[in-house]
Coordinates of C-alpha atoms in Angstrom, one line a residue:
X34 CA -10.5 -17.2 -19.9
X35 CA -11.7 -15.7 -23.1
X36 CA -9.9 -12.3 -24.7
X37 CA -13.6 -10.5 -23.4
X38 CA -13.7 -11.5 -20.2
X39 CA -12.3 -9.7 -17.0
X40 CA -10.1 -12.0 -14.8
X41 CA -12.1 -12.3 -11.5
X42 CA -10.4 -10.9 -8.4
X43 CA -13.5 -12.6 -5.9
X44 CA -11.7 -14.0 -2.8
X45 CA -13.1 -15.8 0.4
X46 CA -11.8 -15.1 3.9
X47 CA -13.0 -16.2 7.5
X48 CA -14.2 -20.0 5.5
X49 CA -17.5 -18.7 4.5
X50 CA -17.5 -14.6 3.7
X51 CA -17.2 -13.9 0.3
X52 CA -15.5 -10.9 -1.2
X53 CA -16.3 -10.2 -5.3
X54 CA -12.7 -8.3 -5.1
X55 CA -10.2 -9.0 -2.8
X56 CA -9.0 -5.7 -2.8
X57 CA -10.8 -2.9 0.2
X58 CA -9.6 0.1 2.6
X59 CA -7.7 0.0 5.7
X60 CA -9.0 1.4 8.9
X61 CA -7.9 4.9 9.5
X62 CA -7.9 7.1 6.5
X63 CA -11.1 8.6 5.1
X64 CA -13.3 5.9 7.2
X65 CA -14.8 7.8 10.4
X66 CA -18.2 8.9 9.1
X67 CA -20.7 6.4 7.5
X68 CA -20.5 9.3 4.1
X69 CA -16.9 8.5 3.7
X70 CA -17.9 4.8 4.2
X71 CA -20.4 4.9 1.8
X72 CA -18.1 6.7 -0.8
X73 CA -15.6 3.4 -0.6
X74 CA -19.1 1.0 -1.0
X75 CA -19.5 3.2 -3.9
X76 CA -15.9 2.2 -5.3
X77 CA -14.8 -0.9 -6.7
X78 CA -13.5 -2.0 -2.9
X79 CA -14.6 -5.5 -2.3
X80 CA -15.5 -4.6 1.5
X81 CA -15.6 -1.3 3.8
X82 CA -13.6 -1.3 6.7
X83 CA -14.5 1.1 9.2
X84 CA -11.8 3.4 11.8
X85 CA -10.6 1.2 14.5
X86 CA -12.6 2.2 17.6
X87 CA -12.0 2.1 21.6
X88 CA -15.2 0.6 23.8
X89 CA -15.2 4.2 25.5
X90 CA -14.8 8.0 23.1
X91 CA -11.8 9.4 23.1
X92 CA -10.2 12.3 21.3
X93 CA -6.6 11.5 20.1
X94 CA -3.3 13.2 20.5
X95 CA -2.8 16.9 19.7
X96 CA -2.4 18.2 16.3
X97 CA -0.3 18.2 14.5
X98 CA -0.3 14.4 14.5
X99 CA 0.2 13.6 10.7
X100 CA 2.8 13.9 7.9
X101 CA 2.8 13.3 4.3
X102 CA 5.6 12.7 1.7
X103 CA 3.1 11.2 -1.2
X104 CA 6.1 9.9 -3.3
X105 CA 7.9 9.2 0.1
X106 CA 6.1 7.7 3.1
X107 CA 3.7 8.6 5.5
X108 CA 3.6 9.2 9.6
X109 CA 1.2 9.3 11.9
X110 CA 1.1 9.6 15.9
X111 CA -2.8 10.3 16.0
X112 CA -3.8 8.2 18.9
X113 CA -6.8 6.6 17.6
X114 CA -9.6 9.6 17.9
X115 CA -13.2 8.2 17.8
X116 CA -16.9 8.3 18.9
X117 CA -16.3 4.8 20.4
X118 CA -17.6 2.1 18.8
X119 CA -21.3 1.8 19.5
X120 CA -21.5 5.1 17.8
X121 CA -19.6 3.6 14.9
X122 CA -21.9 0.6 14.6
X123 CA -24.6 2.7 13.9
X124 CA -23.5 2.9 10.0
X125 CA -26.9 1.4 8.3
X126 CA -26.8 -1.7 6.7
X127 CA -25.6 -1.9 3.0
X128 CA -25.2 -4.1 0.2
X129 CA -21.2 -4.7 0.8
X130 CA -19.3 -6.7 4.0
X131 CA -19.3 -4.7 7.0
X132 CA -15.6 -5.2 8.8
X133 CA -15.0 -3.7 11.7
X134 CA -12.1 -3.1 14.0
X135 CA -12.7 -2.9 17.5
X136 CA -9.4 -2.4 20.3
X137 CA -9.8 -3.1 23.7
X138 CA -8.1 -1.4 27.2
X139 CA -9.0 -4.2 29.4
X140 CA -8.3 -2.4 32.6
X141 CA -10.5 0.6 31.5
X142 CA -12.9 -1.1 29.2
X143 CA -13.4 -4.5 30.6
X144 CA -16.9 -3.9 31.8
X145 CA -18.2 -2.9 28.5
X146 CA -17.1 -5.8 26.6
X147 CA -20.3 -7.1 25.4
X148 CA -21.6 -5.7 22.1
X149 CA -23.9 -6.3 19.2
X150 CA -23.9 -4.9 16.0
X151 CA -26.7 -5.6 13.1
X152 CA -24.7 -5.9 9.9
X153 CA -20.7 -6.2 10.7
X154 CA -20.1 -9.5 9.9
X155 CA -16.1 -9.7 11.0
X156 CA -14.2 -7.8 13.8
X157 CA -10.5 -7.3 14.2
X158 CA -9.4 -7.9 18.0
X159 CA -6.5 -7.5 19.7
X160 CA -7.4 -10.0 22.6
X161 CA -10.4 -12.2 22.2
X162 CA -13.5 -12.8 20.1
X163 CA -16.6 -11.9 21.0
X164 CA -19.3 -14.5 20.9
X165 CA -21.1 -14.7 17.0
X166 CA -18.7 -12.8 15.6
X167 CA -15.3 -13.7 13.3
X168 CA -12.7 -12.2 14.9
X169 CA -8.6 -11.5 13.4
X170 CA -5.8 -10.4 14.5
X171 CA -3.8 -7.1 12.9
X172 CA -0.1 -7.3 13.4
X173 CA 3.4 -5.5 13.3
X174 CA 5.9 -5.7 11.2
X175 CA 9.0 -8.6 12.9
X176 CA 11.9 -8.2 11.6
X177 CA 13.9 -11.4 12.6
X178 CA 13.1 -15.1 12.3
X179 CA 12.1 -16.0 15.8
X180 CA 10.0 -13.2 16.2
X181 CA 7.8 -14.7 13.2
X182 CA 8.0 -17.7 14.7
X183 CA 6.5 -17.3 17.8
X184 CA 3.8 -14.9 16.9
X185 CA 2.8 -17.2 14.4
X186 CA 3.0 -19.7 17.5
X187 CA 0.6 -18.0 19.7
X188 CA -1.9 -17.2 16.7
X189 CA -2.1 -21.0 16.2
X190 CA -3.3 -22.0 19.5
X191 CA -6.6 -19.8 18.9
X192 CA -9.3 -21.3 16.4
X193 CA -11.2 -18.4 16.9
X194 CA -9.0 -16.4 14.6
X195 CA -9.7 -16.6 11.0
X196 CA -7.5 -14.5 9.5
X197 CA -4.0 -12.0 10.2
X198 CA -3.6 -8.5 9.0
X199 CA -0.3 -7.6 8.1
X200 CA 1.0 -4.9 8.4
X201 CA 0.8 -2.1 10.5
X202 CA 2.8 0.8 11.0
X203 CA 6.4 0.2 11.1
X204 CA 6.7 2.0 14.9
X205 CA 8.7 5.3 16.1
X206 CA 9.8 6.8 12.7
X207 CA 10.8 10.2 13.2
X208 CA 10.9 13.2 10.3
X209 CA 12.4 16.4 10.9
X210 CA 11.2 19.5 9.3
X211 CA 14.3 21.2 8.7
X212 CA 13.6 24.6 7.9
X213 CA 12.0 24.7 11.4
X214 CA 14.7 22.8 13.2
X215 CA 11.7 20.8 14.9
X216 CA 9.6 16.9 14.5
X217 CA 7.1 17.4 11.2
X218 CA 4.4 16.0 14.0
X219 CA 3.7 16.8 17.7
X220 CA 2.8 14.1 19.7
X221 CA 5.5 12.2 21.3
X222 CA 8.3 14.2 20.8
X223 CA 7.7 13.8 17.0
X224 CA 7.8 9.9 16.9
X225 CA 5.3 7.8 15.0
X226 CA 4.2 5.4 13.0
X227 CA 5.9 4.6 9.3
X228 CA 3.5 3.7 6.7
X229 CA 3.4 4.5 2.7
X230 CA 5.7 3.3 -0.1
X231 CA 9.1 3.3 2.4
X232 CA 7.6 0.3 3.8
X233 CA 6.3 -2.0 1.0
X234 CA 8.8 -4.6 0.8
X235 CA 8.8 -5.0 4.4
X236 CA 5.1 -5.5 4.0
X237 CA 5.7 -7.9 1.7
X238 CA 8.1 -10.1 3.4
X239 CA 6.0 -10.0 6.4
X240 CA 2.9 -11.4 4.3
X241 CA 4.9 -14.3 3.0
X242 CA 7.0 -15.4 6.0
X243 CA 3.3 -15.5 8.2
X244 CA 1.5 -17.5 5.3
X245 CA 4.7 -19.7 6.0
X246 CA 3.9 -20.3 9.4
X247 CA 0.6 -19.6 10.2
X248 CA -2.4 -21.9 9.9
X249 CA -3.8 -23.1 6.6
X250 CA -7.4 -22.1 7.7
X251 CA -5.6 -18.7 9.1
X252 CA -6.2 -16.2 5.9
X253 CA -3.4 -13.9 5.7
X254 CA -4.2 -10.1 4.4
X255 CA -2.0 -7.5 3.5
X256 CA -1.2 -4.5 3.7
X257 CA -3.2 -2.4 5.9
X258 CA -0.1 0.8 5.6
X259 CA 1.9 -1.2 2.7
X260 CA 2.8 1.2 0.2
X261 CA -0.3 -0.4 -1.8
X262 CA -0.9 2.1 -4.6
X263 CA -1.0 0.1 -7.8
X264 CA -2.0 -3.3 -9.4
X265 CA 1.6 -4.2 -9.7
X266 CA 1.5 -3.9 -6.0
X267 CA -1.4 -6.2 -5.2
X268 CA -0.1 -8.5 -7.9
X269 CA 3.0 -9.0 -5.7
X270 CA 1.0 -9.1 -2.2
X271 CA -1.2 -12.0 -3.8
X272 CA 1.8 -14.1 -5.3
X273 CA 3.2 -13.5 -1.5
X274 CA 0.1 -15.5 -0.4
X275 CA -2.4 -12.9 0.8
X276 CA -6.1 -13.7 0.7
X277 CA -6.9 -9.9 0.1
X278 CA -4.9 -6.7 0.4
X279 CA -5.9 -3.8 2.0
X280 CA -4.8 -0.2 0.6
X281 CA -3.9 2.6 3.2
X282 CA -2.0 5.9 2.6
X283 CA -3.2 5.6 -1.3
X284 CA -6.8 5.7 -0.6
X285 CA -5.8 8.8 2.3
X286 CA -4.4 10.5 -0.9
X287 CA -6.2 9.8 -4.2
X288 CA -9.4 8.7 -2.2
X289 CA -11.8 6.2 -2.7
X290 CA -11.3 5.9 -6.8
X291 CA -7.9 4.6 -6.3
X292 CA -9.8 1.0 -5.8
X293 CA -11.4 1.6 -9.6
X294 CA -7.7 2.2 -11.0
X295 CA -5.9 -0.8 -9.0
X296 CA -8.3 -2.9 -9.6
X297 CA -8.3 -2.6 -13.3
X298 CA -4.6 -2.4 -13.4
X299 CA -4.5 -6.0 -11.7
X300 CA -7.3 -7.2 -13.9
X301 CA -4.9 -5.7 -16.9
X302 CA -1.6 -7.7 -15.2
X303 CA -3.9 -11.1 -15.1
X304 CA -5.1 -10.5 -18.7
X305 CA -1.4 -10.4 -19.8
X306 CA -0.2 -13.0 -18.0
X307 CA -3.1 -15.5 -18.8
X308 CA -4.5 -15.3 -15.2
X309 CA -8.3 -15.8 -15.0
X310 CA -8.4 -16.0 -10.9
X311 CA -6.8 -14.6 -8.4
X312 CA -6.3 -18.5 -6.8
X313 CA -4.6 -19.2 -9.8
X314 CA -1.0 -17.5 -8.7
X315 CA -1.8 -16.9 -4.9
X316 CA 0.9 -17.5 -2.9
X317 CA 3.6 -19.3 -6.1
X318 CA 6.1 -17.1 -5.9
X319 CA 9.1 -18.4 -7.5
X320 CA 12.5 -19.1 -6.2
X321 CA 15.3 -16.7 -8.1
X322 CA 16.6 -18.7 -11.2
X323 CA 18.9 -17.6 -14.0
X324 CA 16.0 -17.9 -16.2
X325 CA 13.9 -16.0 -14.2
X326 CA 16.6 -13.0 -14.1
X327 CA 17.1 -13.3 -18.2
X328 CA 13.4 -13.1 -18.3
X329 CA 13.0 -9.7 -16.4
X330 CA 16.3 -8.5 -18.0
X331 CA 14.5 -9.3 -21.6
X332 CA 11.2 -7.5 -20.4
X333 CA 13.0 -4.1 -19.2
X334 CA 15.6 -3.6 -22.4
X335 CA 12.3 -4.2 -24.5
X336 CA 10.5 -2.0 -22.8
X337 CA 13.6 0.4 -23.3
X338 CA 13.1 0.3 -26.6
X339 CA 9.5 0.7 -27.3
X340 CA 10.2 3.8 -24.8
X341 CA 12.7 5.0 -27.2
X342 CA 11.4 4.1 -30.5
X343 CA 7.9 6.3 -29.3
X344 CA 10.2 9.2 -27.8
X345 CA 12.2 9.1 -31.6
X346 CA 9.0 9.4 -33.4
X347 CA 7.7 12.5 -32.4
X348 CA 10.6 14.1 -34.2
X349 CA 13.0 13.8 -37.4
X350 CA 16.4 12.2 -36.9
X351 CA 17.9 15.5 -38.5
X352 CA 16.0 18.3 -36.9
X353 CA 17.3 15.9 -33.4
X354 CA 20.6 16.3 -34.7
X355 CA 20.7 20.0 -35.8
X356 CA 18.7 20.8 -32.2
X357 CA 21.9 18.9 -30.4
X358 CA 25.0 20.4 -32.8
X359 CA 23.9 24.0 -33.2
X360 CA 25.5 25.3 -29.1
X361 CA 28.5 23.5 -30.8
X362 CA 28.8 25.4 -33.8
X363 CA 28.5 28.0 -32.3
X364 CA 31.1 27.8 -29.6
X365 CA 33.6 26.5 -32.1
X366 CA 32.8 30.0 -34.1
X367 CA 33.7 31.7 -31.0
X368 CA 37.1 30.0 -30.4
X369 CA 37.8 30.7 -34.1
X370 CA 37.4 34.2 -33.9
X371 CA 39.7 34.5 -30.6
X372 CA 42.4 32.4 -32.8
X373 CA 42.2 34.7 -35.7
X374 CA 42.1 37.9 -33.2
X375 CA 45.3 36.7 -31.6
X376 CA 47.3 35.9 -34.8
X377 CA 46.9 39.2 -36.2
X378 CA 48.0 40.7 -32.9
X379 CA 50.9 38.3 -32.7
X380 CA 51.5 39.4 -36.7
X381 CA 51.2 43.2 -35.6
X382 CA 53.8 43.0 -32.8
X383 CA 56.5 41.1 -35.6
X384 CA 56.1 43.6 -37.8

């Protein structure tokens, strides 16, 4: 990789579909209309994911059915509202992967299984794949090794999957809105799904411990509700083994730039690093080592100090000092005076 270049961050999931960035949306936020669809195809995203759909419409639960901390986490109980998902396969054709996420109800919406749609190219499916079609599966955070295990089992035994989302929400977080004395949300008694920064590392180990287990051919992406709001973030997802990473609550609040910004601040990580593809560090995380440890420790007291030599700068040493001393002076004026009051009184009373 020359010093000019930009690392490239193309990746390939499903065998043959190409992505020229491995980093896109996650169903849910700012994808139900094809404007807010064609906003993120506008964006550096390397594919558009539209809002999970039902075969049949249906409206959602009652508002208010989200919460945001943006620093925090987010919550959600909104029940999946939507057109249905022959209305959402009407978005026109464009010149980025269509992906498209499709859940099914078999005992309400097994007769309406078949359907076509000119342009997706990939659906995520909770039970089966439908004929010409790539199909995934997008799963929930396990906690405990034989619950990896034998999801990972039962994903094995089906060659029509091609590739695992993971995460989603981290289910029945509750926040309490104090001042009220009541749940922030109103669906279900105020429990719902966890999703945002409070969750990232559990996103991570999830990502790593399936591309563990799961098939080679199986591609592995992460997040879908993460905590994915910065290159750093996707940097870590990737050296955990995901094929692409998917950003959530970010893109719900900075909108559909954030994919410009991470994706330059990965591109800026590779530069620095010596990286000039995305392959080349996919899934080689290291084992903890001493070295490894005395390497980070170096990085952060360095970073300390460029920190503090730039802060020192703006200001000279002396005017820092007199800035800090001059309370002091000033209260040891004030003791001074009450000594000198209280001798001459003592001196007063003697005489």
């Amino acid at each position: 990789m020359t010093s000019s270049s930009s690392p490239s961050l193309s990746t390939t999931i499903c065998g043959n579909l190409h992505l020229d960035t491995c980093i896109f949306n996650a169903s849910g936020p700012r994808t139900g209309s094809s404007d807010a669809l064609a906003k993120i195809a506008a964006s550096a995203a390397g594919a558009v994911l539209a809002k999970s759909a039902t075969v049949l419409e249906q409206t959602g639960n009652d508002l208010p059915r989200t919460w945001q901390s943006d620093a925090v986490a987010s919550l959600n109980s909104e029940g999946l509202p939507n057109k249905g998902h022959r209305t959402q396969l009407g978005v026109p054709k464009r010149d980025w992967p269509p992906y498209h996420c499709v859940r099914f109800r078999p005992a309400r919406d097994g007769a309406h299984g078949g359907a076509s749609a000119d342009g997706v190219v990939v659906y995520t499916i909770g039970y089966s794949a439908m004929n010409g079609y790539e199909a995934c599966v997008k799963l929930p955070p396990f906690f405990d090794g034989p619950h990896f295990e034998k999801a990972a089992a039962i994903i094995n035994q089906f060659t029509c999957i091609q590739f695992a989302t993971s995460i989603n929400t981290v289910g029945n977080a509750l926040v309490v809105d104090s001042v009220a004395e009541m749940p922030a949300i109103r669906p279900k008694n105020g429990f719902g799904g966890l999703s945002g920064p409070a969750i990232k590392y559990t996103a991570l180990a999830n990502v790593k411990k399936m591309r563990e287990l799961l098939r080679p051919d199986i591609a592995v992406i992460g997040v879908r509700v993460g905590g994915i709001e910065s290159g750093d973030d996707v940097f870590n997802m990737i050296l955990c083994g995901a094929q692409a990473v998917q950003v959530g609550t970010c893109h719900w609040i900075e909108g559909p730039k954030c994919f410009d910004r991470i994706t330059k601040e990965l591109q800026d990580i590779m530069k620095r690093k010596g990286y000039s593809s995305v392959d080349e560090f996919r899934g080689k995380l290291q084992p903890w080592s001493k070295e490894g440890a005395a390497k980070s420790r170096d990085a952060r007291r360095n970073g300390a100090e460029a920190k503090t030599k730039t802060g020192s700068s703006a200001a000279p040493s002396n005017a820092l000092v007199a800035a800090d001393t001059t309370p002091l002076y000033a209260v040891i004026a004030v003791l001074l005076a009450i000594i000198v009051g209280l001798i001459n009184d003592r001196m007063k009373n003697q005489a």
